Amino acid sequence: MGKIKSASELSKLRQKILSKRDPKKPCITICSGTGCHAYASEKVSNAFQEELKKQKLEKAVDIKRTGCHGFCEKGPIVVIYPKEICYLQVKPEDVTDIVSQTIKEGKIVGRLLYTDPHTNEKIVHESEIPFYKHQKRLIFGNNRKIDPKNIEDYIALGGYKALAKVLFELTPKQVLEEVKKASLRGRGGGGFPAGRKWETTRNANGEPKYVIVNCDEGDPGAYMDRSLMEGNPHSILEGFIIGAYAIGSHEGFIYVRQEYPLAVENTEIAIHQAEEYGLLGEDIIGSGFGFNVKIHRGAGAFVSGESSALVSAIEGKVGEPKPKYIHTAVKGLWGKPTCLNNVETWANVPFIIDNGAEWFKSLGTSNSKGTKIFSLVGKVNNTGLVEVPMGMSLREIIYDIGGGIPNGKKLKAVQTGGPSGGVIPKSLIDTPVDFDELAKLDSMMGSGGMIVMDTDTCMVDIARYFVKFLSEESCGKCVPCREGLRHMLRLLNNITSGKGNAGDIERLEELSEFTRDASLCALGTTAPNPVLSTLKYFRNEYEAHINEKRCPASVCRELIAYYIDPEKCQACGICTKNCPTGAISGKKGIVHVIDQKKCIKCGACIDVCPERFGAIEKISGESIPLVPKSMKVKSIR
Ligand SMILES: Cc1cc2nc3c(=O)[nH]c(=O)nc-3n(C[C@H](O)[C@H](O)[C@H](O)COP(=O)(O)O)c2cc1C
Ligand code: FES
């Protein structure tokens, strides 16, 4: 393929690609994102290839390996077009049935369909599965239709049309004004208006100007940027080139963490292909505008995602933050104006150019426009990546998309915003999710982490978990963050292990304030959020741990005990066999008893005790009832 030299050549190429594709021809798409890959989707793809060959169908049916569909827990996901028949958790052994029945005879393989857990209804089409039905998949939706290693798939869907439009129809200033008018806010954490940042870099003194894609994504459990980068790298590239044009930059860096090998691979291929097609490099689409992109692999430290730390890392220095007397937008890479935006922020840009700022502004709330991708995880039936319009309530996300809380348990809280975010209690789940509403609740949007917690979650332990993460990830350069977090962690460790003292809550509050006010970068200034928000909404749990040496959710090991209810024990012996320390005594017909001195509280006994007996209980803050030696089992059930 030669280089595209004009907007009309790009449009002709799109027509040519589409004319070669028969929309009625069956196409088996197999998700090959990292999640499905871990479930051996590669073997499923190979099995399809062999089976089609065996059944002499390789010419009649296409196969496509796509990016992540978002519903990773149900992977590997296979969707067959044009009917959009969706099969979940497909194994290589299922492939013969799919080809023989669905492809050849048009029949549905019922066992591979999604079954609604509430109605038992089987759902054939991907878009009708409740997990997808309530989403607005603007940025993420094309992942399932595209082979990320094939630029023509992206072009066929209208890809690079927005780029051609800006290069030939708009001045850089007009592009900037359109993005400003759209009120696009950064998706990487702070929600800073993208257009304003672009303008600052554009107007700053100094050449060359640089642009950066931030795909560090260090939040535990978050993987939206990775999935977009793996599944639709051209959408990010296109937004990135448009941004560079508006800002007046000719050199950009994509910063991806080393632990994302597939994202790196697919982005490298995308850059190479875009260059080959004349969509990147010198004289893009014959417009005279040139822009080159390099990938920088990050070493995988959470703090290196912070803008000044990331800039240092690209410069070849240690990836730790610097004081921001002057912002990176004015003085960034090698002291030059540098505009850094998150993956999802850049990916929004082609949509704004294609559809206009007014259209974009019609999505979302008054101050948060467009959609947001969340990583919905924790105690929720449907986990995965969800994209919703800003303003959708937490309730709708958790219940309509997430399918509610598993095992008949009740919702307790939701943690949003990653490790530096906050916990929102159940009583506030009708809150519309946008930048400002979450901030009002002392949480934040962050990059889109959303962890659902049921009533078995200890809020002090949650705060301890995040503070431990942040304390380990603090670069240690500034004392308030390094020492403040260390002391907070020490106090939280004491409280959760039953060694908390009166005054610890006040000390935590004081340390939080000090760390928030005096730290060098936003890692430290936001790090107290998990403590402050749990204290705000669940202070009684802290008090129970300290004053009563009790963990109300029965989670903190040092504060709980396992106890076998003699009324319920059937002396089946399963717990005895599974106890790793031999702490359980009991014979046939005799009630089993746990020796508390030997018990290491691993919970193996409660996990194996048959549900119909439910004889083992976790207790906290109560004395363990004495069971007479050799007590006989009451009744055999
Ligand atoms: C400790 C820390 C880690 C961060 N990690 C990321 C990250 O992984 N990805 C990201 O886009 N922004 C991250 N940020 C935010 C960036 O500093 C910056 O604000 C953002 O990339 C700007 O892009 P946006 O305006 O498009 O959101 C982090 C900030 C801090 C303080
Ligand atoms: S990786 Fe396949 S659905 Fe996410």
XYZ file of C-alpha atoms and ligand atoms in Angstrom:
672
model
C 0.000 0.000 0.000
C 1.413 3.391 -1.023
C 1.001 6.536 1.020
C -2.380 8.288 1.002
C -1.861 11.748 -0.501
C -5.206 13.456 -0.046
C -8.518 13.329 1.793
C -10.229 11.992 -1.325
C -7.665 9.167 -1.574
C -8.483 8.218 2.003
C -12.174 8.217 1.219
C -11.578 6.115 -1.928
C -9.534 3.647 0.086
C -12.411 3.322 2.570
C -14.831 2.646 -0.291
C -12.438 0.069 -1.733
C -12.074 -1.744 1.601
C -15.846 -1.760 2.085
C -16.514 -2.953 -1.469
C -14.261 -5.952 -0.853
C -16.206 -6.866 2.282
C -19.546 -8.618 2.073
C -21.615 -7.532 5.089
C -23.645 -10.737 4.785
C -20.609 -13.014 4.947
C -20.329 -14.761 8.335
C -17.462 -13.447 10.412
C -16.392 -15.189 13.597
C -14.788 -12.689 15.950
C -12.756 -14.028 18.839
C -11.755 -11.687 21.638
C -7.983 -11.709 21.929
C -7.556 -9.100 24.633
C -5.333 -9.938 27.572
C -8.250 -11.234 29.690
C -9.512 -13.671 27.062
C -5.946 -14.538 26.101
C -5.454 -15.696 29.701
C -8.454 -18.001 29.162
C -6.672 -19.486 26.103
C -8.560 -17.603 23.365
C -5.583 -18.268 21.083
C -6.417 -21.977 21.197
C -10.041 -21.169 20.373
C -8.972 -19.095 17.336
C -6.698 -21.883 16.128
C -9.467 -24.422 16.618
C -11.818 -22.279 14.474
C -9.203 -22.053 11.743
C -8.719 -25.831 11.691
C -12.425 -26.609 11.899
C -13.322 -24.250 9.027
C -10.623 -25.877 6.952
C -11.845 -29.341 7.884
C -15.415 -28.451 6.946
C -14.174 -26.685 3.767
C -15.583 -23.349 4.924
C -12.416 -21.292 5.135
C -13.367 -19.195 2.095
C -16.999 -18.790 3.078
C -16.344 -17.565 6.610
C -14.005 -14.881 7.976
C -12.185 -15.051 11.276
C -11.168 -11.944 13.197
C -9.182 -11.615 16.404
C -10.478 -8.521 18.196
C -9.689 -6.464 21.269
C -11.349 -6.680 24.683
C -15.172 -6.607 24.772
C -15.204 -5.620 28.441
C -16.968 -8.684 29.867
C -13.645 -10.411 30.508
C -14.863 -12.701 33.299
C -16.978 -14.496 30.673
C -14.104 -14.959 28.256
C -13.148 -16.202 25.792
C -15.917 -14.305 24.033
C -16.905 -15.242 20.475
C -19.346 -13.109 18.480
C -20.581 -14.213 15.075
C -21.601 -11.513 12.644
C -23.763 -10.386 10.909
C -26.274 -11.847 13.383
C -24.203 -10.807 16.428
C -24.610 -14.202 18.076
C -22.615 -14.095 21.266
C -21.032 -17.156 22.866
C -19.309 -16.935 26.223
C -16.584 -18.996 27.890
C -15.915 -20.794 24.640
C -13.449 -23.668 24.746
C -11.677 -25.324 21.808
C -13.997 -28.342 22.343
C -17.027 -26.111 21.549
C -15.736 -25.062 18.160
C -17.006 -28.070 16.161
C -20.554 -27.494 17.462
C -20.403 -23.778 16.657
C -19.250 -24.389 13.095
C -21.551 -27.359 12.419
C -24.637 -25.873 14.032
C -24.440 -22.074 13.939
C -22.357 -21.476 10.830
C -23.710 -24.325 8.696
C -27.294 -24.633 9.906
C -28.025 -21.275 11.516
C -28.844 -22.951 14.846
C -27.933 -21.566 18.226
C -25.727 -23.520 20.641
C -27.784 -22.823 23.755
C -25.249 -23.903 26.345
C -22.818 -21.159 25.259
C -25.282 -18.282 25.546
C -25.491 -15.822 28.399
C -28.125 -16.907 30.923
C -29.769 -14.133 32.889
C -29.323 -15.214 36.547
C -32.590 -13.514 37.566
C -34.916 -14.771 34.823
C -32.971 -17.788 33.510
C -33.571 -16.379 30.052
C -30.916 -17.175 27.471
C -29.732 -14.182 25.470
C -28.476 -14.560 21.905
C -27.215 -11.105 20.936
C -24.285 -9.439 22.627
C -25.894 -6.006 22.751
C -28.951 -7.418 24.564
C -26.990 -8.890 27.466
C -27.814 -6.613 30.450
C -24.109 -5.963 31.022
C -23.945 -4.290 27.588
C -27.532 -3.124 27.144
C -27.294 -0.256 29.619
C -23.896 0.991 28.460
C -23.072 3.740 25.990
C -20.010 2.336 24.300
C -18.708 5.299 22.369
C -14.968 4.985 22.876
C -14.825 1.292 23.660
C -17.503 -0.022 21.286
C -15.312 -0.511 18.228
C -12.923 -2.801 20.107
C -15.136 -5.769 19.328
C -15.363 -4.987 15.609
C -11.704 -4.367 14.873
C -8.627 -6.482 14.432
C -6.206 -4.042 16.087
C -3.376 -5.367 13.956
C -5.167 -4.354 10.751
C -5.422 -0.623 10.017
C -7.979 -1.287 7.258
C -10.529 -2.413 9.871
C -10.256 0.990 11.526
C -10.378 2.854 8.221
C -13.455 0.844 7.178
C -15.310 2.161 10.247
C -14.546 5.775 9.314
C -11.151 5.875 10.987
C -8.836 8.814 10.155
C -11.767 10.723 8.628
C -11.576 13.218 11.490
C -7.852 13.620 10.895
C -8.398 14.371 7.206
C -11.095 16.873 8.167
C -8.843 18.844 10.520
C -5.870 18.796 8.156
C -7.801 20.052 5.154
C -10.783 21.943 6.530
C -9.757 23.432 9.879
C -6.931 25.577 11.163
C -5.131 24.437 14.332
C -6.894 27.250 16.208
C -10.303 26.041 15.019
C -9.545 22.499 16.207
C -8.506 23.871 19.577
C -11.698 25.936 19.832
C -13.833 22.896 18.972
C -12.218 20.800 21.724
C -12.585 23.674 24.174
C -16.222 24.109 23.162
C -16.828 20.390 23.722
C -15.653 20.812 27.353
C -13.655 17.591 27.161
C -12.092 16.931 30.573
C -9.033 14.748 31.123
C -9.860 11.128 31.868
C -6.611 10.329 33.706
C -7.592 11.573 37.135
C -7.973 15.294 37.699
C -10.567 16.083 35.027
C -8.651 19.151 33.841
C -10.151 20.710 30.673
C -8.187 19.249 27.746
C -8.661 22.244 25.442
C -7.264 24.627 28.043
C -4.189 22.470 28.502
C -3.683 22.251 24.734
C -3.946 26.022 24.499
C -1.388 26.552 27.264
C 1.159 24.380 25.452
C 0.348 25.957 22.100
C 0.837 29.483 23.470
C 3.886 28.669 25.605
C 7.281 29.920 24.476
C 9.717 27.303 23.287
C 10.192 24.890 20.430
C 9.852 22.045 19.803
C 6.596 21.352 21.564
C 5.882 17.794 22.675
C 2.738 15.757 23.226
C 2.418 12.597 25.319
C -0.097 9.770 25.740
C -0.188 8.606 29.359
C -0.782 4.845 29.428
C 0.938 4.131 32.722
C -2.255 2.976 34.441
C -0.854 1.905 37.787
C -4.130 1.700 39.763
C -4.677 -1.822 41.064
C -7.579 -3.422 39.187
C -7.775 -0.764 36.457
C -7.248 -1.844 32.867
C -9.358 0.434 30.666
C -6.386 2.223 29.099
C -4.640 -1.060 28.424
C -7.737 -2.526 26.767
C -8.218 0.507 24.557
C -4.561 0.555 23.589
C -4.611 -3.171 22.828
C -7.968 -3.189 21.107
C -8.158 0.072 19.159
C -4.738 1.757 19.047
C -5.591 3.768 15.921
C -8.371 5.643 17.731
C -5.775 6.920 20.206
C -3.252 7.647 17.467
C -5.820 9.593 15.474
C -6.780 11.756 18.464
C -3.096 12.199 19.249
C -2.224 13.440 15.750
C -5.193 15.818 15.776
C -4.047 17.171 19.142
C -0.488 17.595 17.889
C -1.794 19.564 14.907
C -3.843 21.863 17.155
C -0.966 22.376 19.575
C 1.746 22.764 16.938
C 3.759 19.720 17.936
C 5.677 17.465 15.573
C 6.935 14.905 18.051
C 5.021 12.716 20.469
C 5.597 9.911 22.949
C 3.316 7.121 23.980
C 4.237 6.086 27.504
C 3.110 2.499 28.152
C 4.036 0.413 31.119
C 6.288 -2.533 30.414
C 3.751 -4.956 31.934
C 1.429 -4.294 28.987
C 3.184 -6.306 26.259
C 0.147 -6.690 23.996
C -0.620 -2.958 24.201
C 2.993 -2.234 23.228
C 2.898 -4.775 20.393
C -0.381 -3.545 18.915
C 0.625 0.095 19.227
C 3.953 -0.571 17.511
C 2.089 -2.263 14.659
C -0.422 0.603 14.504
C 2.335 3.232 14.303
C 4.122 1.284 11.616
C 0.953 0.798 9.550
C -0.148 4.426 9.942
C 3.290 5.506 8.677
C 3.036 3.125 5.745
C -0.365 4.550 4.791
C 0.888 8.133 5.066
C -1.281 8.838 8.119
C 1.697 9.473 10.376
C 5.218 10.780 9.788
C 6.130 13.507 7.319
C 3.513 15.223 5.145
C 0.488 13.418 6.616
C -2.154 12.721 3.925
C -0.270 15.173 1.720
C -1.211 18.088 3.998
C 2.328 19.244 4.694
C 1.857 18.586 8.433
C 4.359 16.154 9.941
C 4.228 14.289 13.246
C 6.353 11.408 14.558
C 5.569 9.126 17.460
C 7.803 6.972 19.647
C 6.812 4.460 22.290
C 8.431 4.756 25.700
C 8.107 1.722 27.945
C 7.611 2.584 31.583
C 9.096 0.437 34.314
C 5.795 0.022 36.109
C 5.781 2.349 39.124
C 2.460 3.916 40.126
C 4.076 7.293 40.804
C 5.577 7.409 37.304
C 2.070 8.027 35.929
C 2.175 11.484 37.528
C 2.917 14.045 34.813
C 6.280 15.441 36.002
C 7.504 11.943 36.991
C 6.514 10.588 33.590
C 8.351 13.409 31.851
C 11.482 12.609 33.897
C 11.190 8.938 32.949
C 11.030 9.762 29.232
C 14.101 11.970 29.677
C 15.908 8.868 30.958
C 15.924 9.952 34.606
C 14.307 8.345 37.647
C 10.515 8.524 37.223
C 9.766 10.612 40.306
C 7.788 13.863 40.578
C 9.268 17.344 40.611
C 7.817 20.479 42.209
C 5.429 22.034 39.698
C 6.268 25.718 40.036
C 5.811 25.723 36.286
C 3.465 23.160 34.776
C 4.661 20.569 32.254
C 2.275 22.153 29.750
C 4.682 25.129 29.756
C 7.972 23.479 30.717
C 7.976 19.732 30.319
C 10.167 17.368 28.340
C 13.702 18.748 28.137
C 12.307 22.053 29.419
C 9.979 22.489 26.428
C 6.182 22.941 26.393
C 4.612 19.493 26.697
C 0.971 18.473 26.623
C 0.236 15.209 28.362
C -3.149 13.533 28.244
C -4.583 10.208 29.224
C -5.316 7.450 26.654
C -9.077 7.861 26.938
C -8.841 11.663 26.649
C -7.038 11.385 23.293
C -9.464 8.695 22.095
C -12.397 11.101 22.575
C -10.971 13.645 20.143
C -11.877 12.004 16.772
C -15.501 11.675 17.964
C -15.642 15.372 18.819
C -14.240 16.347 15.417
C -16.465 13.903 13.524
C -19.692 14.786 15.308
C -19.072 18.309 16.567
C -18.755 19.851 20.017
C -22.524 20.346 20.368
C -23.182 16.643 19.890
C -20.498 15.758 22.431
C -21.961 18.219 24.913
C -25.346 16.555 24.582
C -23.862 13.545 26.425
C -23.281 13.761 30.150
C -23.958 16.320 32.867
C -23.583 20.091 33.017
C -19.891 20.008 33.927
C -18.820 16.530 32.796
C -19.437 15.799 29.144
C -19.230 12.571 27.190
C -18.820 9.049 28.539
C -16.421 7.381 30.957
C -15.005 3.872 30.996
C -14.949 2.226 34.426
C -13.298 -0.907 35.645
C -16.171 -2.446 37.608
C -14.787 -5.030 40.013
C -15.268 -6.471 43.489
C -18.455 -7.946 44.948
C -20.663 -7.534 41.910
C -22.111 -10.221 39.653
C -20.839 -8.840 36.336
C -17.308 -7.551 36.514
C -15.471 -5.921 33.622
C -15.047 -2.696 31.710
C -18.149 -0.571 31.358
C -18.616 2.659 29.473
C -21.493 4.886 30.510
C -22.596 8.449 29.903
C -21.416 10.789 32.653
C -24.220 11.217 35.137
C -25.403 7.623 35.296
C -26.021 6.749 38.936
C -23.899 4.309 40.908
C -27.070 2.283 41.437
C -27.614 1.851 37.694
C -23.972 0.871 37.183
C -23.960 -1.641 40.044
C -27.414 -3.160 39.573
C -28.429 -2.708 35.909
C -24.995 -3.284 34.384
C -23.231 -5.115 37.198
C -26.219 -7.354 37.950
C -26.156 -6.634 41.703
C -24.337 -8.253 44.591
C -23.513 -11.976 44.412
C -24.562 -14.723 46.834
C -27.599 -12.848 48.124
C -25.375 -10.434 50.050
C -26.074 -6.719 50.495
C -24.185 -3.729 49.140
C -22.150 -1.822 51.714
C -20.130 0.728 49.745
C -18.391 1.546 46.474
C -14.837 2.744 46.171
C -14.185 5.003 43.204
C -11.070 6.713 41.887
C -8.412 4.093 42.476
C -6.139 3.958 45.516
C -6.372 7.692 46.130
C -10.134 7.738 45.757
C -12.757 7.445 48.418
C -15.419 5.116 49.686
C -19.068 5.993 49.079
C -21.657 4.325 51.357
C -24.731 2.510 50.107
C -26.970 5.366 51.263
C -25.469 7.556 48.505
C -25.653 5.186 45.560
C -28.153 7.336 43.725
C -25.378 9.838 43.196
C -24.858 10.582 39.501
C -21.303 9.711 38.581
C -19.384 12.699 37.290
C -16.227 14.584 38.227
C -17.888 17.075 40.557
C -20.488 14.869 42.228
C -17.856 12.329 43.277
C -15.573 15.080 44.558
C -18.452 16.433 46.689
C -18.552 13.054 48.448
C -14.793 13.193 49.167
C -14.127 10.619 46.481
C -13.127 11.182 42.876
C -13.467 9.895 39.355
C -9.748 9.162 39.135
C -9.009 7.104 36.096
C -12.157 5.009 36.531
C -11.614 2.304 39.131
C -14.880 1.187 40.751
C -14.739 -1.448 43.485
C -18.034 -2.755 44.825
C -18.059 -3.934 48.456
C -20.601 -6.100 50.247
C -21.381 -6.252 53.959
C -18.519 -8.708 54.500
C -16.013 -5.908 53.851
C -14.174 -4.222 56.699
C -13.761 -0.529 55.999
C -10.733 -0.131 58.236
C -9.062 -2.988 56.417
C -9.895 -1.343 53.075
C -8.245 1.900 54.199
C -5.244 -0.128 55.415
C -4.979 -1.910 52.034
C -4.890 1.323 50.013
C -2.566 3.132 52.417
C -0.203 0.125 52.257
C -0.257 0.285 48.449
C 0.405 4.026 48.427
C 3.084 3.815 51.089
C 4.919 1.200 49.006
C 4.447 3.236 45.828
C 5.475 6.591 47.329
C 8.782 7.528 45.713
C 10.039 8.711 49.100
C 11.351 11.996 47.783
C 9.207 14.170 50.042
C 8.998 13.598 53.785
C 5.266 14.293 54.307
C 4.238 11.598 51.841
C 6.914 9.056 52.750
C 6.679 9.399 56.546
C 3.036 10.456 56.733
C 1.905 7.335 54.907
C 4.255 5.121 56.901
C 2.815 6.360 60.179
C -0.735 6.088 58.914
C -0.057 2.511 57.883
C 1.466 1.718 61.287
C -1.663 3.036 63.033
C -3.989 1.143 60.674
C -2.008 -2.069 61.151
C -2.346 -1.634 64.913
C -6.064 -0.945 64.733
C -6.821 -3.916 62.483
C -4.748 -6.240 64.632
C -6.462 -5.277 67.881
C -3.652 -3.038 69.151
C -5.375 0.276 68.508
C -5.438 2.882 71.285
C -7.687 5.752 72.235
C -6.585 8.793 70.241
C -5.566 6.781 67.140
C -8.470 8.151 65.098
C -7.456 11.719 65.916
C -3.821 10.896 65.089
C -4.949 9.467 61.727
C -6.896 12.630 61.020
C -3.950 14.828 61.919
C -1.560 12.800 59.754
C -4.035 12.837 56.884
C -4.282 16.598 57.008
C -0.528 17.015 57.171
C 0.138 14.563 54.304
C -2.570 16.138 52.166
C -1.345 19.689 52.712
C 2.415 19.235 52.609
C 3.188 16.548 50.013
C 5.012 17.341 46.814
C 2.715 15.609 44.320
C -0.846 14.380 44.055
C 0.127 10.886 45.222
C 0.632 12.337 48.699
C -2.025 15.033 48.563
C -4.738 12.511 47.685
C -3.365 9.510 49.620
C -5.366 10.240 52.808
C -8.673 9.962 50.883
C -9.276 6.273 51.707
C -8.754 7.021 55.409
C -10.748 10.251 55.484
C -13.690 8.866 53.529
C -13.927 5.663 55.590
C -13.673 7.742 58.742
C -16.403 10.043 57.467
C -18.883 7.289 56.652
C -17.776 4.343 58.810
C -16.220 5.897 61.908
C -18.130 3.418 64.089
C -16.078 0.591 62.577
C -12.838 2.266 63.639
C -14.281 2.748 67.121
C -15.360 -0.901 67.356
C -11.846 -2.045 66.421
C -10.192 0.253 68.949
C -12.599 0.264 71.885
C -14.203 -3.177 71.693
C -11.408 -5.054 69.858
C -14.087 -6.133 67.440
C -14.206 -6.201 63.651
C -17.905 -5.697 62.766
C -17.463 -7.311 59.327
C -15.467 -10.207 60.854
C -12.526 -9.710 58.510
C -9.500 -8.669 60.579
C -7.721 -11.861 61.475
C -6.487 -10.941 64.914
C -9.989 -9.905 65.941
C -11.959 -12.941 64.852
C -12.316 -16.558 65.835
C -13.817 -19.540 64.051
C -16.331 -21.538 66.027
C -18.238 -24.728 65.250
C -21.870 -24.508 66.342
C -22.541 -27.807 68.191
C -26.218 -27.577 67.263
C -25.388 -27.633 63.578
C -22.246 -29.799 63.366
C -22.884 -33.148 61.694
C -19.398 -34.502 62.402
C -18.844 -35.119 58.708
C -15.077 -34.616 59.172
C -14.539 -32.444 56.096
C -13.245 -29.516 58.177
C -10.878 -31.789 60.111
C -9.391 -33.106 56.881
C -8.907 -29.629 55.440
C -7.503 -27.853 58.499
C -3.810 -27.255 57.713
C -2.755 -27.111 61.379
C -4.769 -30.042 62.766
C -6.647 -27.619 65.023
C -10.007 -29.411 64.732
C -10.790 -32.413 66.892
C -13.800 -34.710 66.671
C -14.825 -38.181 65.690
C -17.757 -39.813 63.973
C -20.930 -38.811 65.776
C -19.041 -36.417 68.056
C -19.296 -32.624 67.624
C -16.099 -31.123 66.180
C -14.247 -28.441 68.114
C -11.588 -25.925 67.069
C -8.542 -25.565 69.282
C -8.165 -21.758 69.261
C -4.482 -21.960 70.171
C -3.685 -23.975 67.061
C -6.087 -22.134 64.713
C -4.326 -19.790 62.266
C -7.662 -18.340 61.047
C -7.109 -19.273 57.437
C -10.822 -19.922 56.923
C -10.297 -23.309 55.216
C -12.917 -24.907 57.527
C -15.675 -22.401 56.741
C -14.977 -22.760 53.024
C -15.418 -26.548 53.069
C -18.248 -26.928 55.591
C -21.228 -28.035 53.454
C -23.673 -25.196 52.864
C -26.584 -27.316 54.103
C -24.915 -27.608 57.535
C -23.466 -24.078 57.766
C -21.980 -25.124 61.088
C -18.927 -22.872 61.160
C -19.195 -19.255 62.182
C -16.823 -16.344 62.372
C -17.211 -14.377 65.569
C -15.638 -11.151 66.672
C -15.696 -9.397 70.015
C -17.549 -12.228 71.750
C -16.166 -14.996 73.929
C -16.158 -18.403 72.307
C -18.877 -20.642 73.799
C -17.522 -23.738 75.543
C -18.514 -27.042 73.999
C -18.551 -30.029 76.339
C -15.949 -32.638 75.419
C -17.294 -35.596 73.464
C -20.663 -33.924 72.910
C -22.722 -36.043 70.558
C -24.093 -34.719 67.298
C -27.714 -33.666 67.832
C -29.400 -34.963 64.739
C -28.096 -36.221 61.464
C -29.463 -34.211 58.540
C 0.556 9.164 41.526
C -0.130 9.512 40.266
C -0.291 8.566 39.265
C -0.924 8.891 38.082
N -1.094 7.923 37.139
C -1.708 8.237 35.982
C -1.887 7.243 34.978
O -1.501 6.088 35.154
N -2.508 7.598 33.825
C -2.965 8.877 33.617
O -3.478 9.166 32.548
N -2.808 9.833 34.538
C -2.196 9.541 35.707
N -2.026 10.519 36.644
C -2.494 11.879 36.328
C -1.434 12.616 35.534
O -0.565 13.277 36.414
C -2.043 13.661 34.597
O -2.838 14.507 35.341
C -2.884 13.043 33.491
O -2.200 12.043 32.795
C -3.281 14.162 32.527
O -4.087 13.659 31.526
P -5.629 14.047 31.429
O -5.714 15.524 31.622
O -6.017 13.612 30.075
O -6.332 13.324 32.516
C -1.402 10.204 37.864
C -1.240 11.170 38.867
C -0.626 10.825 40.047
C -0.471 11.861 41.102
S -10.248 -9.562 27.128
Fe -11.936 -10.526 26.178
S -13.591 -9.491 27.045
Fe -11.883 -8.482 27.944
